[in-house]
Coordinates of C-alpha atoms and ligand atoms in Angstrom, one line a residue:
M1 CA 117.8 115.9 102.0
K2 CA 116.5 115.2 98.5
T3 CA 115.1 112.1 96.9
S4 CA 112.6 111.1 94.1
V5 CA 110.1 109.2 96.3
C6 CA 109.8 109.7 100.0
I7 CA 108.1 106.7 101.6
I8 CA 106.5 107.1 105.1
G9 CA 106.3 103.7 106.8
G10 CA 108.8 100.9 107.0
G11 CA 106.3 98.0 107.0
P12 CA 106.0 95.5 104.1
S13 CA 104.3 98.0 101.8
G14 CA 106.9 100.8 102.1
L15 CA 109.9 98.4 102.0
M16 CA 108.6 96.5 99.0
L17 CA 108.1 99.7 97.0
S18 CA 111.5 101.0 98.0
Q19 CA 113.2 97.8 96.9
L20 CA 111.4 97.5 93.5
L21 CA 112.0 101.2 92.6
H22 CA 115.7 100.9 93.6
L23 CA 116.1 98.0 91.1
K24 CA 114.8 100.4 88.4
G25 CA 117.3 103.2 89.5
I26 CA 114.6 105.3 91.2
D27 CA 115.8 106.8 94.5
T28 CA 113.8 106.5 97.7
I29 CA 114.0 107.4 101.4
V30 CA 111.9 105.4 103.9
L31 CA 111.0 107.0 107.2
E32 CA 109.9 104.7 110.0
R33 CA 108.6 105.8 113.4
Q34 CA 109.6 102.6 115.2
S35 CA 112.9 100.7 115.5
R36 CA 113.6 97.8 113.2
E37 CA 113.4 95.4 116.1
Y38 CA 109.9 96.7 117.0
V39 CA 108.6 96.4 113.4
L40 CA 110.0 92.8 113.2
G41 CA 108.5 92.0 116.6
R42 CA 104.9 92.3 115.3
I43 CA 103.2 88.9 114.7
R44 CA 101.0 89.2 111.6
A45 CA 99.4 86.8 109.1
G46 CA 101.2 84.7 106.6
V47 CA 99.2 83.6 103.5
L48 CA 100.7 85.0 100.2
E49 CA 98.8 85.2 96.9
H50 CA 100.8 83.9 94.0
G51 CA 100.9 87.4 92.6
F52 CA 102.6 88.7 95.8
A53 CA 105.1 85.9 95.7
E54 CA 106.0 86.8 92.1
L55 CA 106.5 90.4 93.2
M56 CA 108.9 89.3 96.0
R57 CA 110.9 87.3 93.4
E58 CA 111.0 90.4 91.1
A59 CA 112.2 92.4 94.1
E60 CA 115.1 89.9 94.3
C61 CA 114.1 88.9 97.9
G62 CA 112.1 85.7 97.3
E63 CA 114.9 83.2 97.9
R64 CA 114.1 82.4 101.6
M65 CA 110.4 82.6 100.9
D66 CA 110.7 79.9 98.2
Q67 CA 113.0 77.8 100.5
E68 CA 111.0 78.0 103.7
G69 CA 107.5 78.9 102.5
E70 CA 104.9 76.1 102.1
I71 CA 102.8 75.8 98.9
H72 CA 99.2 75.1 99.9
D73 CA 96.8 73.8 97.3
G74 CA 93.8 73.7 99.6
I75 CA 92.1 74.8 102.8
I76 CA 89.7 73.0 105.1
I77 CA 86.4 74.4 106.3
A78 CA 85.1 72.6 109.4
H79 CA 81.5 72.9 110.4
D80 CA 78.8 70.8 112.2
G81 CA 81.5 68.3 113.2
E82 CA 82.6 67.6 109.7
Q83 CA 85.5 68.8 107.5
Q84 CA 85.2 69.8 103.9
R85 CA 88.3 70.5 101.8
V86 CA 88.4 73.3 99.2
D87 CA 90.8 72.2 96.4
L88 CA 92.2 75.7 95.6
N89 CA 94.4 74.3 92.9
K90 CA 91.5 72.5 91.1
Y91 CA 88.9 75.3 91.5
S92 CA 91.3 78.2 90.7
G93 CA 92.5 76.6 87.5
G94 CA 95.9 75.5 88.8
S95 CA 96.9 78.2 91.4
S96 CA 97.9 77.9 95.0
V97 CA 99.0 80.1 98.0
L98 CA 102.3 80.3 99.8
V99 CA 102.3 80.1 103.6
Y100 CA 105.2 82.3 104.8
G101 CA 105.0 84.6 107.9
Q102 CA 104.7 88.3 107.3
T103 CA 107.4 88.9 109.9
E104 CA 109.9 86.8 107.9
L105 CA 108.9 88.5 104.7
T106 CA 109.5 91.9 106.3
R107 CA 112.9 90.7 107.5
D108 CA 113.8 89.6 103.9
L109 CA 112.8 93.1 102.7
Y110 CA 115.0 94.8 105.3
E111 CA 117.9 92.6 104.5
A112 CA 117.5 93.3 100.8
R113 CA 117.5 97.1 101.5
D114 CA 120.7 96.6 103.6
R115 CA 122.3 94.7 100.7
M116 CA 121.6 97.5 98.4
K117 CA 122.4 100.3 100.9
G118 CA 118.8 101.5 100.8
V119 CA 118.0 104.5 103.0
V120 CA 115.7 103.4 105.8
I121 CA 115.6 105.9 108.7
H122 CA 114.2 104.5 111.9
N123 CA 112.8 106.2 115.1
V124 CA 111.7 109.3 113.2
E125 CA 109.3 111.5 115.1
D126 CA 106.7 114.1 114.3
V127 CA 106.6 113.3 110.6
Q128 CA 104.7 116.0 108.7
L129 CA 103.7 116.2 105.0
H130 CA 103.9 119.5 103.2
E131 CA 102.7 121.1 99.9
L132 CA 100.8 118.0 98.8
V133 CA 99.2 120.0 96.0
G134 CA 102.0 122.6 95.9
T135 CA 105.1 122.9 93.7
K136 CA 107.6 121.7 96.3
P137 CA 106.2 118.6 98.0
H138 CA 108.4 117.7 101.0
V139 CA 108.3 115.8 104.3
T140 CA 109.8 117.0 107.6
Y141 CA 110.6 114.9 110.6
R142 CA 112.3 115.4 114.0
K143 CA 115.4 113.4 115.1
G144 CA 116.2 114.6 118.6
D145 CA 116.0 118.4 118.5
E146 CA 116.7 118.6 114.8
I147 CA 114.0 119.1 112.2
I148 CA 115.0 117.5 108.9
R149 CA 113.4 118.2 105.5
V150 CA 113.2 115.7 102.7
D151 CA 112.4 117.3 99.3
C152 CA 110.9 114.8 96.8
D153 CA 108.7 114.5 93.7
F154 CA 106.2 112.1 95.4
I155 CA 105.2 111.0 98.9
I156 CA 104.0 107.5 99.6
G157 CA 101.8 107.1 102.7
A158 CA 102.6 103.5 103.7
D159 CA 102.3 104.2 107.4
G160 CA 99.4 101.9 108.3
F161 CA 96.0 102.6 109.7
H162 CA 97.2 104.8 112.5
G163 CA 99.7 106.8 110.4
V164 CA 99.9 110.5 109.6
S165 CA 99.5 110.3 105.8
R166 CA 95.8 109.6 105.4
K167 CA 95.1 112.3 108.0
S168 CA 96.9 114.8 105.8
I169 CA 94.2 114.6 103.2
P170 CA 91.6 117.3 103.7
K171 CA 88.3 116.0 105.1
T172 CA 86.5 117.7 102.2
V173 CA 88.4 115.4 99.8
L174 CA 88.6 112.1 101.8
K175 CA 85.7 109.6 102.0
E176 CA 85.9 106.8 104.5
Y177 CA 83.9 103.6 104.5
E178 CA 83.9 101.4 107.6
K179 CA 82.3 98.3 109.1
I180 CA 83.1 97.2 112.7
Y181 CA 82.5 93.6 113.6
P182 CA 81.1 92.8 117.2
F183 CA 84.1 90.5 118.0
G184 CA 87.8 90.1 117.8
W185 CA 90.4 87.3 117.2
L186 CA 92.5 86.0 120.0
G187 CA 95.7 84.7 118.4
L188 CA 98.3 82.4 119.9
L189 CA 101.7 81.4 118.5
S190 CA 103.2 78.2 119.9
R191 CA 106.4 76.2 119.2
T192 CA 104.3 73.1 118.4
P193 CA 103.7 71.0 115.3
P194 CA 100.7 72.3 113.3
V195 CA 97.5 70.2 113.8
S196 CA 96.9 70.1 110.0
P197 CA 99.0 70.3 106.9
E198 CA 96.5 72.8 105.5
L199 CA 94.7 75.7 107.2
I200 CA 91.4 74.8 109.0
Y201 CA 88.7 77.5 109.1
A202 CA 86.2 76.3 111.7
K203 CA 82.6 77.5 112.1
H204 CA 81.1 76.6 115.5
E205 CA 78.2 77.8 117.6
R206 CA 80.7 78.9 120.3
G207 CA 82.5 81.0 117.7
F208 CA 85.0 80.8 114.8
A209 CA 88.4 79.2 115.1
L210 CA 91.4 79.0 112.7
C211 CA 94.3 76.5 112.7
S212 CA 97.3 78.0 110.8
L213 CA 101.0 77.6 110.8
R214 CA 104.4 79.3 110.2
S215 CA 106.4 76.1 109.8
Q216 CA 106.3 72.4 110.8
V217 CA 107.5 73.5 114.3
L218 CA 105.6 76.8 114.7
S219 CA 101.8 77.0 114.8
R220 CA 99.4 79.9 114.9
Y221 CA 95.8 79.5 116.2
Y222 CA 92.9 81.9 116.5
I223 CA 89.6 81.9 118.3
Q224 CA 86.7 84.4 118.0
V225 CA 86.2 86.3 121.3
P226 CA 83.9 89.1 122.4
L227 CA 85.5 92.6 122.0
T228 CA 85.2 93.1 125.8
D229 CA 87.7 90.3 126.4
T230 CA 91.4 91.0 127.2
V231 CA 94.4 88.7 126.8
E232 CA 94.6 88.6 130.6
D233 CA 91.2 86.9 130.6
W234 CA 92.7 83.9 128.6
S235 CA 95.3 81.6 130.2
D236 CA 97.0 79.3 127.7
E237 CA 95.0 76.4 129.2
A238 CA 91.7 78.2 128.7
F239 CA 92.7 79.0 125.1
W240 CA 93.6 75.4 124.2
A241 CA 90.4 74.1 125.9
E242 CA 88.2 76.5 124.0
L243 CA 89.9 75.8 120.7
K244 CA 89.4 72.1 121.1
R245 CA 85.7 72.6 121.8
R246 CA 85.3 74.4 118.4
L247 CA 87.2 71.8 116.3
P248 CA 86.0 68.4 115.0
Q249 CA 86.7 65.6 117.5
D250 CA 89.5 64.0 115.6
V251 CA 91.3 67.3 115.1
A252 CA 90.9 68.2 118.7
T253 CA 92.3 64.8 119.7
R254 CA 95.5 65.2 117.7
L255 CA 96.1 68.9 118.6
V256 CA 99.5 69.4 120.3
T257 CA 99.4 72.2 122.8
G258 CA 102.2 74.1 124.5
P259 CA 103.1 77.4 126.1
S260 CA 102.3 80.5 124.1
I261 CA 105.2 82.6 122.8
E262 CA 102.8 85.3 121.6
K263 CA 99.2 86.0 122.4
S264 CA 97.1 89.0 121.3
I265 CA 93.6 90.1 120.5
A266 CA 92.9 91.9 117.2
P267 CA 89.5 93.6 116.6
L268 CA 87.8 92.9 113.2
R269 CA 87.3 95.9 111.0
S270 CA 86.6 96.6 107.3
F271 CA 87.8 100.0 106.2
V272 CA 88.5 101.9 102.9
A273 CA 89.6 105.5 102.4
E274 CA 89.0 107.1 99.0
P275 CA 90.7 108.5 97.0
M276 CA 94.1 106.9 97.4
R277 CA 95.9 109.8 95.8
Y278 CA 95.9 113.5 96.8
G279 CA 98.2 115.6 94.7
H280 CA 101.8 114.3 95.2
L281 CA 100.6 111.9 98.0
F282 CA 99.8 108.2 97.2
L283 CA 98.3 106.0 99.9
A284 CA 99.2 102.3 100.0
G285 CA 98.3 99.3 102.2
D286 CA 96.8 99.7 105.6
A287 CA 97.1 103.5 105.4
A288 CA 94.1 103.3 103.0
H289 CA 92.3 100.0 103.7
I290 CA 91.9 97.3 106.3
V291 CA 90.2 93.9 106.1
P292 CA 89.2 91.4 108.7
P293 CA 91.8 88.6 108.6
T294 CA 89.4 85.9 107.7
G295 CA 90.1 86.1 104.0
A296 CA 93.9 86.5 104.5
R297 CA 93.8 89.6 102.2
G298 CA 95.5 92.3 104.3
L299 CA 99.0 91.9 103.1
N300 CA 98.0 90.8 99.6
S301 CA 95.8 93.9 99.2
A302 CA 98.8 96.0 100.2
A303 CA 100.9 94.2 97.6
S304 CA 98.5 95.0 94.7
D305 CA 98.7 98.7 95.6
I306 CA 102.5 98.4 95.5
Y307 CA 102.3 96.6 92.2
Y308 CA 100.3 99.4 90.6
L309 CA 102.4 102.2 92.2
Y310 CA 105.6 100.5 91.1
H311 CA 104.6 100.2 87.5
A312 CA 103.1 103.7 87.4
M313 CA 106.3 105.3 88.9
V314 CA 108.6 103.4 86.5
A315 CA 106.4 104.6 83.5
H316 CA 106.6 108.1 84.9
Y317 CA 110.4 108.2 85.4
Q318 CA 111.4 106.2 82.4
Q319 CA 108.8 107.1 79.7
G320 CA 107.4 110.4 81.1
D321 CA 104.0 108.7 81.1
S322 CA 101.9 109.8 84.1
S323 CA 98.7 107.9 83.1
G324 CA 99.5 105.1 85.6
L325 CA 99.8 107.6 88.4
D326 CA 96.6 109.4 87.3
N327 CA 94.7 106.1 87.3
Y328 CA 96.4 104.7 90.4
S329 CA 93.6 105.4 92.8
A330 CA 90.8 104.0 90.7
K331 CA 92.8 100.9 89.7
A332 CA 94.0 100.1 93.2
L333 CA 90.5 100.7 94.7
A334 CA 88.8 98.4 92.2
R335 CA 90.9 95.5 93.4
V336 CA 90.8 96.6 97.1
W337 CA 87.0 96.5 97.1
K338 CA 87.0 93.0 95.7
A339 CA 89.3 92.0 98.6
Q340 CA 86.9 93.8 100.9
R341 CA 83.9 91.9 99.6
F342 CA 85.7 88.5 99.9
S343 CA 86.9 89.2 103.4
W344 CA 83.4 90.4 104.5
W345 CA 81.9 87.3 102.9
M346 CA 84.3 84.9 104.6
T347 CA 83.8 86.6 107.9
T348 CA 80.0 86.5 107.6
L349 CA 80.1 82.9 106.5
L350 CA 82.2 81.5 109.3
H351 CA 81.7 83.6 112.5
T352 CA 79.0 83.5 115.1
F353 CA 77.1 86.8 115.3
P354 CA 75.6 87.3 118.7
D355 CA 72.0 88.3 118.5
S356 CA 71.8 87.7 114.7
P357 CA 68.1 87.2 113.7
S358 CA 67.2 83.5 113.1
Y359 CA 66.6 84.4 109.4
D360 CA 70.2 85.5 109.1
Q361 CA 71.5 82.4 110.8
K362 CA 69.5 80.3 108.3
L363 CA 71.0 82.3 105.4
Q364 CA 74.5 81.7 106.8
Q365 CA 73.9 77.9 107.0
T366 CA 72.4 77.9 103.5
D367 CA 75.4 79.9 102.2
L368 CA 77.7 77.1 103.5
E369 CA 75.5 74.3 102.1
Y370 CA 75.4 76.1 98.7
L371 CA 79.2 76.6 98.7
F372 CA 79.8 72.8 98.9
S373 CA 77.0 72.0 96.5
S374 CA 78.3 74.2 93.7
D375 CA 81.6 74.0 91.7
Q376 CA 80.9 77.7 90.7
A377 CA 80.7 78.8 94.3
L378 CA 83.9 76.8 95.2
G379 CA 85.5 78.4 92.1
S380 CA 84.6 81.8 93.3
L381 CA 86.1 81.1 96.8
A382 CA 89.2 79.6 95.3
E383 CA 90.0 82.4 92.8
N384 CA 89.6 85.0 95.4
Y385 CA 91.7 83.1 98.0
V386 CA 94.6 82.4 95.6
G387 CA 94.4 86.0 94.4
L388 CA 92.6 87.8 91.7
P389 CA 94.7 89.0 88.8
F390 CA 96.4 92.4 89.3
Ligands
APR1 N1 105.8 108.1 110.7 C1 106.6 107.1 110.3 N2 106.2 105.8 110.3 C2 105.0 105.5 110.7 C3 104.1 106.5 111.2 C4 104.6 107.9 111.1 N3 103.8 108.9 111.5 N4 102.9 105.9 111.5 C5 103.1 104.6 111.3 N5 104.3 104.3 110.9 C6 104.9 103.0 110.5 C7 104.5 101.9 111.5 O1 105.3 101.9 112.6 C8 104.6 100.7 110.6 O2 105.9 100.1 110.7 O3 104.3 102.6 109.3 C9 104.4 101.2 109.2 C10 103.1 100.7 108.5 O4 103.3 99.3 108.4 P1 102.0 98.3 108.4 O5 101.0 98.7 109.5 O6 102.5 96.9 108.5 O7 101.3 98.6 107.1 P2 101.6 98.1 105.6 O8 103.1 98.2 105.3 O9 100.7 98.7 104.7 O10 101.4 96.5 105.6 C11 100.1 96.0 105.6 O11 100.3 94.8 107.5 O12 98.8 95.0 109.3 C12 99.2 94.2 108.3 O13 97.3 93.1 107.7 C13 98.1 94.1 107.3 O14 99.2 92.6 106.3 C14 98.8 93.9 106.2 C15 100.1 94.6 106.2
PHB2 C1 97.7 83.4 109.8 O1 98.5 82.4 109.5 O2 98.0 84.2 110.8 C2 96.5 83.6 109.1 C3 96.2 82.7 108.1 C4 95.0 82.9 107.4 C5 94.1 83.9 107.7 C6 94.4 84.7 108.8 C7 95.6 84.6 109.5 O3 92.9 84.0 107.1

């Protein structure tokens, strides 16, 4: 097989790039290890920066997002029994976010690839990358007993944190930065009306909690749990009872509970791999960087990588200008690290750190008081939450 750009990974990053390049007449093949059903079965976050929403519209698959997504102009931070609203629209100079599930977004991207007869090959095994700095870059994969070769100009590693692409970069070249947090998030999805029209981020001595939503009939809640906990340790009843303990009284009173339709624990990690380019290979999304979900940056950071790669590829194929490709790693990392900083800050501000020294606890409390005493501090939170410019 032969293509211009071989994309490893059929998650939101890989599909978005494939769709955008297709619209510019640039050929791609997407190789995905899992089935489509499996990929669409993953429950992930759902807060989109305005820049990401724009990219979905440019990719001609923003229709359902704009119909079913909710524009949110604010978030609520609950602490010490009170609730304080952050007016994102006011403090970001008029921007907002779109609440629309990543699962739905990925479904829209798949349907757009189908409409355009895009090549997305599922259930590929043993993907390997070859000649990354050679003259004939290519990818091989196994389908049953057959080994298939895909010759290409460029390889995109959009295969997530556990993918093969990043691991194909020599250790002498790749530098990894990591921070592991001493807790995870237990998430629960329920077919119940959301407790609040806007997201509530709750700081509580028993641990963090988040009230989010997918629609007016589908809610998503999270509580901070020790890393040693398992889903089996948490019945639905225990989850709801603990969530109520961590929310202001009036919110807890109006919380509608119900059976979980999905329940899972995600560890919290900050991770960045540098550089994001090695020869003909370009990393994008979770393959290169992970953030704790507190700042809702994961998907949005992936989107900014795709934005830079898309424009760099178009300039290369249409104008023979490779400067965008040459600057991709530096440009993408500059924005990635800002998302890392914001996610670390939100996580540090709102979670309960076991065994944190009393001085650090005082600082955390002061950080929260400063936030709500300063328009500049609120402005900083708002501009990062709605999305920094690409
Ligand atoms: N070969 C082919 N496909 C692979 C391989 C492999 N060796 N390894 C992983 N994959 C596939 C996975 O099955 C997955 O579908 O790559 C895809 C990577 O998708 P994501 O993990 O969703 O990563 P990305 O597309 O970058 O999206 C980032 O996902 O995890 C969230 O918070 C994160 O929102 C962010 C978004
Ligand atoms: C979610 O809706 O799943 C969600 C929202 C905001 C976050 C994290 C997750 O910060």
